[in-house]
């Protein structure tokens, strides 16, 4: 396989999590006795541009793109984050009723509704029908399609260039990252700004976040790799911020190469930090598998001990992270009898491969498990607050990453 950005042959393996089904391939009761399709889940590092990426599989893209039932508005923390971003960027760029904002992967309108409320013209581009419809229903204009170079050029030719293009947690999920970035370059006004937020590879490595790896997550991004991808598309990075979201993310600010945005000190400072921590050193990637295995082993040991001691265990959050951990660790309902999730679309279904049933959160109040494993550790605080009554009655909260923690 060749690097999706620079076409260099990929020879450096970062992580091998065995075979796994697509993380959103939830099962109905009738599916449980049928065979399941799994794909190797292997991550490779390009030693030329340092883009870390999933290994390619024929026809996998189509399988991974549909039936995505995640609605951003279900997370209160995420809504707050989006509102704060809109306030900040409106001030920083001086956005008004004469500006135009485009969000790529606008989901259910969780973010753009803030611009609509402030009278800043905006448009969401979102391929998934259910979320696009939800956005339209609250008055957010949406084009229902995938974004890439062709769409960016088409909009530019139609006089729809943007002052701000933004993408929060989409950049790492794009299969053809060069084409997507070229689309942004075409869509920006001469002095327009693009901001992307994505989980930072530096944190993935430092915090053992191997469970953020899944097939639909094509790229694991560093500022170094993004700088290279931007430059090839005629863009440049002029600022960067480190955010606590998703276990440590970056917000990168870019513009067209010739635009007059001044580069801040933060850019070179972070590039240097990435280099010092070893993001451009082969050894860093070669030693990660052992760290991931240690986290997995510790988690399995905890579940085995709980079972041996007669303690009851439940999981919280039926999402990609949990599926990666469950599958890699080989957990089945004997060690984790059920997980709870607030999303109506998932309740009554089963996690892929592990076949753990997904139940409504109210079940926790009835069964009161001794341990509640919070699978999306990035929202652990929110989940603990929501379930404070369980803690008062003796339930302990557990997170597995970066290392096992029982609270
Ligand atoms: Zn490369």
Short mmCIF file of N, CA and C in Angstrom, two decimals, residues 189-355:
data_model
loop_
_atom_site.label_atom_id
_atom_site.label_comp_id
_atom_site.label_asym_id
_atom_site.label_seq_id
_atom_site.Cartn_x
_atom_site.Cartn_y
_atom_site.Cartn_z
N UNK A 189 -12.43 32.13 -0.01
CA UNK A 189 -12.17 33.46 -0.57
C UNK A 189 -10.67 33.73 -0.41
N UNK A 190 -10.11 34.72 -1.17
CA UNK A 190 -8.65 34.94 -1.12
C UNK A 190 -8.11 35.09 0.30
N UNK A 191 -8.91 35.72 1.20
CA UNK A 191 -8.44 35.90 2.58
C UNK A 191 -9.24 35.04 3.56
N UNK A 192 -9.93 34.03 3.05
CA UNK A 192 -10.75 33.16 3.89
C UNK A 192 -9.90 32.28 4.81
N UNK A 193 -10.58 31.70 5.80
CA UNK A 193 -9.88 30.88 6.80
C UNK A 193 -10.56 29.51 6.89
N UNK A 194 -9.74 28.48 7.03
CA UNK A 194 -10.28 27.16 7.31
C UNK A 194 -9.81 26.75 8.71
N UNK A 195 -10.71 26.16 9.50
CA UNK A 195 -10.28 25.54 10.76
C UNK A 195 -10.73 24.08 10.76
N UNK A 196 -9.81 23.24 11.17
CA UNK A 196 -10.11 21.81 11.34
C UNK A 196 -9.78 21.41 12.76
N UNK A 197 -10.66 20.62 13.35
CA UNK A 197 -10.34 20.02 14.65
C UNK A 197 -10.25 18.52 14.45
N UNK A 198 -9.24 17.92 15.05
CA UNK A 198 -9.07 16.46 14.94
C UNK A 198 -8.25 15.98 16.13
N UNK A 199 -8.44 14.71 16.53
CA UNK A 199 -7.63 14.17 17.63
C UNK A 199 -6.15 14.22 17.25
N UNK A 200 -5.32 14.59 18.23
CA UNK A 200 -3.89 14.78 17.95
C UNK A 200 -3.13 13.46 18.15
N UNK A 201 -2.42 13.05 17.13
CA UNK A 201 -1.64 11.81 17.19
C UNK A 201 -0.70 11.79 18.40
N UNK A 202 -0.18 12.97 18.76
CA UNK A 202 0.76 13.06 19.89
C UNK A 202 0.09 12.55 21.17
N UNK A 203 -1.20 12.88 21.35
CA UNK A 203 -1.95 12.43 22.54
C UNK A 203 -2.29 10.95 22.44
N UNK A 204 -2.61 10.50 21.24
CA UNK A 204 -2.91 9.08 21.05
C UNK A 204 -1.73 8.25 21.56
N UNK A 205 -0.54 8.67 21.17
CA UNK A 205 0.66 7.92 21.56
C UNK A 205 0.95 8.09 23.05
N UNK A 206 0.89 9.34 23.54
CA UNK A 206 1.24 9.59 24.94
C UNK A 206 0.24 8.95 25.90
N UNK A 207 -1.05 8.89 25.50
CA UNK A 207 -2.11 8.42 26.41
C UNK A 207 -2.61 7.01 26.06
N UNK A 208 -1.85 6.27 25.26
CA UNK A 208 -2.24 4.88 24.91
C UNK A 208 -3.65 4.78 24.32
N UNK A 209 -4.06 5.75 23.53
CA UNK A 209 -5.46 5.76 23.05
C UNK A 209 -5.66 4.85 21.82
N UNK A 210 -5.22 3.60 21.94
CA UNK A 210 -5.34 2.69 20.80
C UNK A 210 -6.79 2.40 20.43
N UNK A 211 -7.72 2.64 21.40
CA UNK A 211 -9.13 2.36 21.11
C UNK A 211 -9.77 3.43 20.22
N UNK A 212 -9.02 4.49 19.88
CA UNK A 212 -9.56 5.47 18.93
C UNK A 212 -9.31 5.02 17.49
N UNK A 213 -8.70 3.84 17.36
CA UNK A 213 -8.42 3.29 16.02
C UNK A 213 -9.62 2.45 15.55
N UNK A 214 -10.17 2.78 14.41
CA UNK A 214 -11.19 1.95 13.77
C UNK A 214 -11.17 2.24 12.28
N UNK A 215 -11.83 1.37 11.50
CA UNK A 215 -11.68 1.46 10.04
C UNK A 215 -12.08 2.81 9.46
N UNK A 216 -13.16 3.39 9.98
CA UNK A 216 -13.69 4.63 9.42
C UNK A 216 -12.79 5.83 9.75
N UNK A 217 -11.87 5.62 10.66
CA UNK A 217 -10.94 6.68 11.08
C UNK A 217 -9.66 6.47 10.24
N UNK A 218 -9.63 7.09 9.08
CA UNK A 218 -8.59 6.78 8.10
C UNK A 218 -7.21 7.34 8.46
N UNK A 219 -7.18 8.56 9.06
CA UNK A 219 -5.89 9.22 9.33
C UNK A 219 -5.75 9.55 10.81
N UNK A 220 -4.53 9.46 11.32
CA UNK A 220 -4.19 9.82 12.70
C UNK A 220 -3.19 10.95 12.55
N UNK A 221 -3.67 12.18 12.83
CA UNK A 221 -2.98 13.36 12.31
C UNK A 221 -2.09 14.07 13.31
N UNK A 222 -0.95 14.52 12.79
CA UNK A 222 -0.05 15.40 13.52
C UNK A 222 -0.03 16.74 12.79
N UNK A 223 0.47 17.77 13.45
CA UNK A 223 0.58 19.08 12.78
C UNK A 223 1.57 18.97 11.62
N UNK A 224 2.60 18.16 11.84
CA UNK A 224 3.62 17.95 10.81
C UNK A 224 2.99 17.41 9.53
N UNK A 225 2.18 16.36 9.63
CA UNK A 225 1.56 15.77 8.44
C UNK A 225 0.56 16.73 7.80
N UNK A 226 -0.23 17.42 8.65
CA UNK A 226 -1.24 18.35 8.12
C UNK A 226 -0.56 19.51 7.38
N UNK A 227 0.57 19.98 7.90
CA UNK A 227 1.31 21.05 7.23
C UNK A 227 1.67 20.62 5.80
N UNK A 228 2.11 19.39 5.67
CA UNK A 228 2.51 18.87 4.37
C UNK A 228 1.30 18.73 3.43
N UNK A 229 0.18 18.24 3.98
CA UNK A 229 -1.04 18.05 3.16
C UNK A 229 -1.59 19.41 2.72
N UNK A 230 -1.60 20.38 3.63
CA UNK A 230 -2.05 21.74 3.29
C UNK A 230 -1.20 22.32 2.17
N UNK A 231 0.12 22.24 2.34
CA UNK A 231 1.03 22.87 1.37
C UNK A 231 0.84 22.30 -0.03
N UNK A 232 0.63 20.99 -0.10
CA UNK A 232 0.44 20.36 -1.41
C UNK A 232 -0.84 20.84 -2.09
N UNK A 233 -1.81 21.33 -1.27
CA UNK A 233 -3.09 21.77 -1.83
C UNK A 233 -3.15 23.29 -2.01
N UNK A 234 -2.02 23.98 -1.74
CA UNK A 234 -2.01 25.44 -1.90
C UNK A 234 -2.50 26.19 -0.68
N UNK A 235 -2.45 25.52 0.47
CA UNK A 235 -2.85 26.16 1.74
C UNK A 235 -1.63 26.23 2.65
N UNK A 236 -1.73 27.04 3.71
CA UNK A 236 -0.69 27.01 4.74
C UNK A 236 -1.33 27.14 6.11
N UNK A 237 -0.67 26.56 7.12
CA UNK A 237 -1.14 26.64 8.50
C UNK A 237 -0.62 27.94 9.10
N UNK A 238 -1.50 28.77 9.71
CA UNK A 238 -0.98 30.00 10.33
C UNK A 238 -1.21 30.07 11.83
N UNK A 239 -2.00 29.13 12.37
CA UNK A 239 -2.15 29.10 13.83
C UNK A 239 -2.62 27.71 14.25
N UNK A 240 -2.39 27.38 15.50
CA UNK A 240 -2.85 26.09 16.02
C UNK A 240 -3.11 26.23 17.51
N UNK A 241 -4.15 25.52 17.97
CA UNK A 241 -4.46 25.49 19.41
C UNK A 241 -4.58 24.04 19.84
N UNK A 242 -4.17 23.76 21.07
CA UNK A 242 -4.38 22.43 21.63
C UNK A 242 -5.65 22.46 22.46
N UNK A 243 -6.55 21.49 22.22
CA UNK A 243 -7.85 21.44 22.90
C UNK A 243 -7.95 20.15 23.71
N UNK A 244 -8.75 20.18 24.79
CA UNK A 244 -8.90 18.95 25.59
C UNK A 244 -9.87 17.94 24.99
N UNK A 245 -10.64 18.31 23.95
CA UNK A 245 -11.69 17.43 23.41
C UNK A 245 -11.12 16.13 22.85
N UNK A 246 -11.91 15.06 22.95
CA UNK A 246 -11.55 13.74 22.42
C UNK A 246 -10.18 13.27 22.90
N UNK A 247 -9.84 13.56 24.14
CA UNK A 247 -8.58 13.09 24.69
C UNK A 247 -7.38 13.89 24.25
N UNK A 248 -7.61 15.04 23.63
CA UNK A 248 -6.51 15.90 23.18
C UNK A 248 -6.56 16.09 21.68
N UNK A 249 -7.09 17.25 21.26
CA UNK A 249 -7.23 17.53 19.83
C UNK A 249 -6.43 18.75 19.44
N UNK A 250 -6.29 18.95 18.15
CA UNK A 250 -5.73 20.20 17.63
C UNK A 250 -6.83 20.94 16.89
N UNK A 251 -6.78 22.28 16.98
CA UNK A 251 -7.57 23.12 16.08
C UNK A 251 -6.55 23.86 15.22
N UNK A 252 -6.54 23.51 13.94
CA UNK A 252 -5.57 24.10 13.02
C UNK A 252 -6.26 25.19 12.21
N UNK A 253 -5.59 26.33 12.07
CA UNK A 253 -6.11 27.44 11.26
C UNK A 253 -5.28 27.50 9.98
N UNK A 254 -5.96 27.50 8.83
CA UNK A 254 -5.24 27.57 7.56
C UNK A 254 -5.82 28.63 6.66
N UNK A 255 -5.04 29.00 5.64
CA UNK A 255 -5.51 29.96 4.64
C UNK A 255 -4.79 29.64 3.33
N UNK A 256 -5.20 30.31 2.27
CA UNK A 256 -4.52 30.13 0.99
C UNK A 256 -3.08 30.66 1.14
N UNK A 257 -2.13 30.00 0.49
CA UNK A 257 -0.71 30.32 0.68
C UNK A 257 -0.42 31.82 0.65
N UNK A 258 -1.01 32.54 -0.31
CA UNK A 258 -0.71 33.97 -0.47
C UNK A 258 -1.53 34.91 0.39
N UNK A 259 -2.43 34.39 1.24
CA UNK A 259 -3.29 35.25 2.07
C UNK A 259 -2.46 35.97 3.13
N UNK A 260 -3.03 37.08 3.69
CA UNK A 260 -2.18 37.88 4.59
C UNK A 260 -2.39 37.60 6.09
N UNK A 261 -2.70 36.37 6.46
CA UNK A 261 -2.79 36.02 7.88
C UNK A 261 -1.38 35.75 8.42
N UNK A 262 -1.04 36.41 9.52
CA UNK A 262 0.31 36.26 10.09
C UNK A 262 0.42 34.95 10.87
N UNK A 263 1.52 34.25 10.64
CA UNK A 263 1.74 32.98 11.35
C UNK A 263 2.09 33.25 12.81
N UNK A 264 1.45 32.55 13.73
CA UNK A 264 1.73 32.74 15.16
C UNK A 264 2.90 31.83 15.60
N UNK A 265 3.44 32.12 16.78
CA UNK A 265 4.55 31.32 17.32
C UNK A 265 4.11 29.89 17.64
N UNK A 266 2.79 29.73 17.88
CA UNK A 266 2.28 28.41 18.31
C UNK A 266 2.59 27.32 17.29
N UNK A 267 2.65 27.70 16.01
CA UNK A 267 2.84 26.69 14.96
C UNK A 267 4.23 26.04 15.08
N UNK A 268 5.29 26.86 15.07
CA UNK A 268 6.64 26.29 15.13
C UNK A 268 6.90 25.61 16.48
N UNK A 269 6.28 26.16 17.52
CA UNK A 269 6.45 25.59 18.86
C UNK A 269 5.91 24.16 18.91
N UNK A 270 4.73 23.97 18.33
CA UNK A 270 4.12 22.63 18.36
C UNK A 270 4.84 21.66 17.41
N UNK A 271 5.27 22.18 16.27
CA UNK A 271 6.03 21.32 15.34
C UNK A 271 7.28 20.80 16.04
N UNK A 272 7.92 21.66 16.82
CA UNK A 272 9.13 21.27 17.55
C UNK A 272 8.79 20.23 18.63
N UNK A 273 7.68 20.47 19.32
CA UNK A 273 7.25 19.53 20.39
C UNK A 273 6.98 18.14 19.79
N UNK A 274 6.35 18.12 18.63
CA UNK A 274 6.06 16.83 17.97
C UNK A 274 7.35 16.11 17.61
N UNK A 275 8.32 16.89 17.15
CA UNK A 275 9.60 16.29 16.75
C UNK A 275 10.32 15.72 17.98
N UNK A 276 10.30 16.50 19.07
CA UNK A 276 10.99 16.09 20.30
C UNK A 276 10.38 14.82 20.89
N UNK A 277 9.05 14.70 20.81
CA UNK A 277 8.38 13.53 21.39
C UNK A 277 8.54 12.30 20.49
N UNK A 278 9.04 12.51 19.28
CA UNK A 278 9.39 11.37 18.42
C UNK A 278 8.40 11.05 17.31
N UNK A 279 7.56 12.00 16.91
CA UNK A 279 6.59 11.71 15.85
C UNK A 279 7.25 11.54 14.49
N UNK A 280 8.54 11.89 14.39
CA UNK A 280 9.26 11.65 13.15
C UNK A 280 10.42 10.68 13.36
N UNK A 281 10.17 9.76 14.32
CA UNK A 281 11.18 8.75 14.66
C UNK A 281 10.53 7.37 14.56
N UNK A 282 11.13 6.47 13.80
CA UNK A 282 10.50 5.16 13.59
C UNK A 282 10.28 4.40 14.90
N UNK A 283 11.21 4.53 15.83
CA UNK A 283 11.15 3.80 17.10
C UNK A 283 9.83 4.05 17.85
N UNK A 284 9.34 5.29 17.80
CA UNK A 284 8.10 5.66 18.49
C UNK A 284 6.96 4.77 18.03
N UNK A 285 6.91 4.49 16.74
CA UNK A 285 5.82 3.71 16.18
C UNK A 285 6.01 2.21 16.43
N UNK A 286 7.27 1.80 16.46
CA UNK A 286 7.56 0.37 16.66
C UNK A 286 7.25 -0.09 18.07
N UNK A 287 7.24 0.81 19.04
CA UNK A 287 7.08 0.41 20.44
C UNK A 287 5.65 0.57 20.95
N UNK A 288 4.73 1.05 20.11
CA UNK A 288 3.38 1.36 20.59
C UNK A 288 2.52 0.12 20.84
N UNK A 289 2.71 -0.90 20.01
CA UNK A 289 1.88 -2.12 20.14
C UNK A 289 1.98 -2.70 21.56
N UNK A 290 3.17 -2.73 22.10
CA UNK A 290 3.36 -3.30 23.44
C UNK A 290 2.61 -2.48 24.49
N UNK A 291 2.55 -1.16 24.30
CA UNK A 291 1.82 -0.30 25.25
C UNK A 291 0.32 -0.58 25.17
N UNK A 292 -0.18 -0.73 23.93
CA UNK A 292 -1.60 -1.02 23.74
C UNK A 292 -1.95 -2.37 24.36
N UNK A 293 -1.09 -3.35 24.17
CA UNK A 293 -1.33 -4.69 24.72
C UNK A 293 -1.39 -4.66 26.25
N UNK A 294 -0.53 -3.84 26.86
CA UNK A 294 -0.52 -3.76 28.32
C UNK A 294 -1.84 -3.21 28.85
N UNK A 295 -2.42 -2.21 28.16
CA UNK A 295 -3.71 -1.65 28.56
C UNK A 295 -4.81 -2.70 28.41
N UNK A 296 -4.77 -3.40 27.29
CA UNK A 296 -5.77 -4.45 27.02
C UNK A 296 -5.70 -5.55 28.08
N UNK A 297 -4.49 -6.00 28.39
CA UNK A 297 -4.31 -7.08 29.37
C UNK A 297 -4.84 -6.67 30.75
N UNK A 298 -4.57 -5.44 31.14
CA UNK A 298 -4.99 -4.93 32.44
C UNK A 298 -6.53 -4.91 32.53
N UNK A 299 -7.15 -4.52 31.42
CA UNK A 299 -8.62 -4.46 31.37
C UNK A 299 -9.22 -5.86 31.48
N UNK A 300 -8.66 -6.81 30.74
CA UNK A 300 -9.17 -8.19 30.79
C UNK A 300 -9.01 -8.76 32.21
N UNK A 301 -7.85 -8.47 32.80
CA UNK A 301 -7.58 -8.96 34.16
C UNK A 301 -8.62 -8.41 35.14
N UNK A 302 -8.96 -7.14 34.99
CA UNK A 302 -9.97 -6.52 35.86
C UNK A 302 -11.31 -7.24 35.73
N UNK A 303 -11.72 -7.51 34.47
CA UNK A 303 -13.02 -8.16 34.25
C UNK A 303 -13.03 -9.59 34.78
N UNK A 304 -11.91 -10.30 34.61
CA UNK A 304 -11.82 -11.67 35.12
C UNK A 304 -11.89 -11.69 36.65
N UNK A 305 -11.19 -10.74 37.27
CA UNK A 305 -11.21 -10.65 38.75
C UNK A 305 -12.61 -10.31 39.25
N UNK A 306 -13.28 -9.38 38.55
CA UNK A 306 -14.64 -8.99 38.97
C UNK A 306 -15.55 -10.20 38.93
N UNK A 307 -15.44 -10.97 37.84
CA UNK A 307 -16.29 -12.17 37.69
C UNK A 307 -15.98 -13.19 38.80
N UNK A 308 -14.68 -13.41 39.04
CA UNK A 308 -14.27 -14.38 40.06
C UNK A 308 -14.76 -13.98 41.45
N UNK A 309 -14.84 -12.65 41.67
CA UNK A 309 -15.26 -12.15 42.99
C UNK A 309 -16.77 -11.93 43.09
N UNK A 310 -17.50 -12.35 42.06
CA UNK A 310 -18.95 -12.23 42.09
C UNK A 310 -19.47 -10.82 41.95
N UNK A 311 -18.67 -9.93 41.39
CA UNK A 311 -19.11 -8.53 41.21
C UNK A 311 -19.80 -8.37 39.85
N UNK A 312 -20.85 -7.54 39.80
CA UNK A 312 -21.53 -7.31 38.52
C UNK A 312 -20.91 -6.12 37.80
N UNK A 313 -20.88 -6.24 36.45
CA UNK A 313 -20.23 -5.22 35.61
C UNK A 313 -21.20 -4.84 34.49
N UNK A 314 -21.21 -3.55 34.15
CA UNK A 314 -21.94 -3.09 32.97
C UNK A 314 -21.07 -2.06 32.25
N UNK A 315 -21.39 -1.84 30.97
CA UNK A 315 -20.65 -0.83 30.21
C UNK A 315 -21.53 0.36 29.91
N UNK A 316 -20.92 1.50 29.65
CA UNK A 316 -21.68 2.68 29.24
C UNK A 316 -21.10 3.20 27.93
N UNK A 317 -21.96 3.40 26.92
CA UNK A 317 -21.53 4.00 25.66
C UNK A 317 -21.25 2.97 24.58
N UNK A 318 -22.22 2.78 23.66
CA UNK A 318 -22.04 1.84 22.55
C UNK A 318 -21.51 2.60 21.35
N UNK A 319 -20.23 2.92 21.37
CA UNK A 319 -19.66 3.69 20.26
C UNK A 319 -18.36 3.04 19.80
N UNK A 320 -17.74 3.67 18.81
CA UNK A 320 -16.58 3.09 18.14
C UNK A 320 -15.46 2.69 19.12
N UNK A 321 -15.14 3.58 20.05
CA UNK A 321 -14.04 3.28 21.00
C UNK A 321 -14.27 1.96 21.73
N UNK A 322 -15.49 1.82 22.26
CA UNK A 322 -15.81 0.61 23.01
C UNK A 322 -15.71 -0.62 22.15
N UNK A 323 -16.19 -0.50 20.91
CA UNK A 323 -16.15 -1.66 20.02
C UNK A 323 -14.73 -2.10 19.73
N UNK A 324 -13.84 -1.13 19.53
CA UNK A 324 -12.44 -1.47 19.28
C UNK A 324 -11.85 -2.20 20.48
N UNK A 325 -12.09 -1.67 21.66
CA UNK A 325 -11.54 -2.29 22.88
C UNK A 325 -12.13 -3.69 23.11
N UNK A 326 -13.45 -3.80 23.01
CA UNK A 326 -14.11 -5.09 23.24
C UNK A 326 -13.61 -6.16 22.27
N UNK A 327 -13.53 -5.79 21.00
CA UNK A 327 -13.10 -6.77 20.00
C UNK A 327 -11.65 -7.17 20.18
N UNK A 328 -10.80 -6.17 20.40
CA UNK A 328 -9.38 -6.49 20.54
C UNK A 328 -9.14 -7.33 21.79
N UNK A 329 -9.86 -7.02 22.86
CA UNK A 329 -9.67 -7.75 24.12
C UNK A 329 -10.45 -9.07 24.14
N UNK A 330 -11.31 -9.29 23.13
CA UNK A 330 -12.07 -10.54 23.06
C UNK A 330 -13.13 -10.66 24.15
N UNK A 331 -13.70 -9.54 24.55
CA UNK A 331 -14.72 -9.55 25.61
C UNK A 331 -16.06 -10.01 25.03
N UNK A 332 -16.76 -10.85 25.78
CA UNK A 332 -18.07 -11.34 25.39
C UNK A 332 -19.04 -11.11 26.56
N UNK A 333 -20.36 -11.37 26.36
CA UNK A 333 -21.33 -11.05 27.43
C UNK A 333 -21.07 -11.76 28.76
N UNK A 334 -20.26 -12.83 28.79
CA UNK A 334 -19.99 -13.47 30.08
C UNK A 334 -19.19 -12.54 31.00
N UNK A 335 -18.37 -11.66 30.39
CA UNK A 335 -17.58 -10.72 31.19
C UNK A 335 -18.23 -9.33 31.27
N UNK A 336 -19.02 -8.99 30.25
CA UNK A 336 -19.75 -7.72 30.27
C UNK A 336 -21.16 -7.98 29.74
N UNK A 337 -22.12 -8.21 30.63
CA UNK A 337 -23.45 -8.66 30.20
C UNK A 337 -24.23 -7.65 29.36
N UNK A 338 -24.01 -6.36 29.56
CA UNK A 338 -24.72 -5.38 28.74
C UNK A 338 -24.01 -4.02 28.77
N UNK A 339 -24.29 -3.20 27.75
CA UNK A 339 -23.86 -1.80 27.79
C UNK A 339 -25.11 -0.93 27.63
N UNK A 340 -25.05 0.27 28.20
CA UNK A 340 -26.17 1.20 28.04
C UNK A 340 -25.78 2.34 27.13
N UNK A 341 -26.76 2.83 26.38
CA UNK A 341 -26.50 3.98 25.52
C UNK A 341 -27.78 4.80 25.40
N UNK A 342 -27.61 6.12 25.33
CA UNK A 342 -28.77 7.01 25.30
C UNK A 342 -29.40 7.11 23.91
N UNK A 343 -28.70 6.64 22.86
CA UNK A 343 -29.23 6.78 21.50
C UNK A 343 -30.33 5.76 21.22
N UNK A 344 -31.54 6.25 20.97
CA UNK A 344 -32.68 5.36 20.72
C UNK A 344 -32.41 4.37 19.59
N UNK A 345 -31.69 4.82 18.55
CA UNK A 345 -31.44 3.98 17.37
C UNK A 345 -30.64 2.73 17.73
N UNK A 346 -29.87 2.79 18.82
CA UNK A 346 -29.01 1.65 19.15
C UNK A 346 -29.64 0.71 20.18
N UNK A 347 -30.56 1.22 20.98
CA UNK A 347 -31.14 0.42 22.06
C UNK A 347 -31.87 -0.79 21.46
N UNK A 348 -31.61 -1.97 22.03
CA UNK A 348 -32.24 -3.19 21.53
C UNK A 348 -31.36 -3.93 20.52
N UNK A 349 -30.26 -3.27 20.10
CA UNK A 349 -29.34 -3.94 19.17
C UNK A 349 -28.16 -4.52 19.96
N UNK A 350 -27.19 -5.06 19.22
CA UNK A 350 -26.03 -5.71 19.86
C UNK A 350 -24.74 -5.15 19.28
N UNK A 351 -23.70 -5.08 20.11
CA UNK A 351 -22.40 -4.62 19.61
C UNK A 351 -21.87 -5.63 18.59
N UNK A 352 -21.24 -5.15 17.50
CA UNK A 352 -20.70 -6.09 16.53
C UNK A 352 -19.60 -6.96 17.14
N UNK A 353 -19.52 -8.18 16.69
CA UNK A 353 -18.53 -9.19 17.11
C UNK A 353 -18.66 -9.63 18.57
N UNK A 354 -18.72 -8.69 19.51
CA UNK A 354 -18.79 -9.10 20.91
C UNK A 354 -20.21 -9.54 21.29
N UNK A 355 -21.22 -9.12 20.51
CA UNK A 355 -22.62 -9.50 20.73
C UNK A 355 -23.15 -9.09 22.11
#
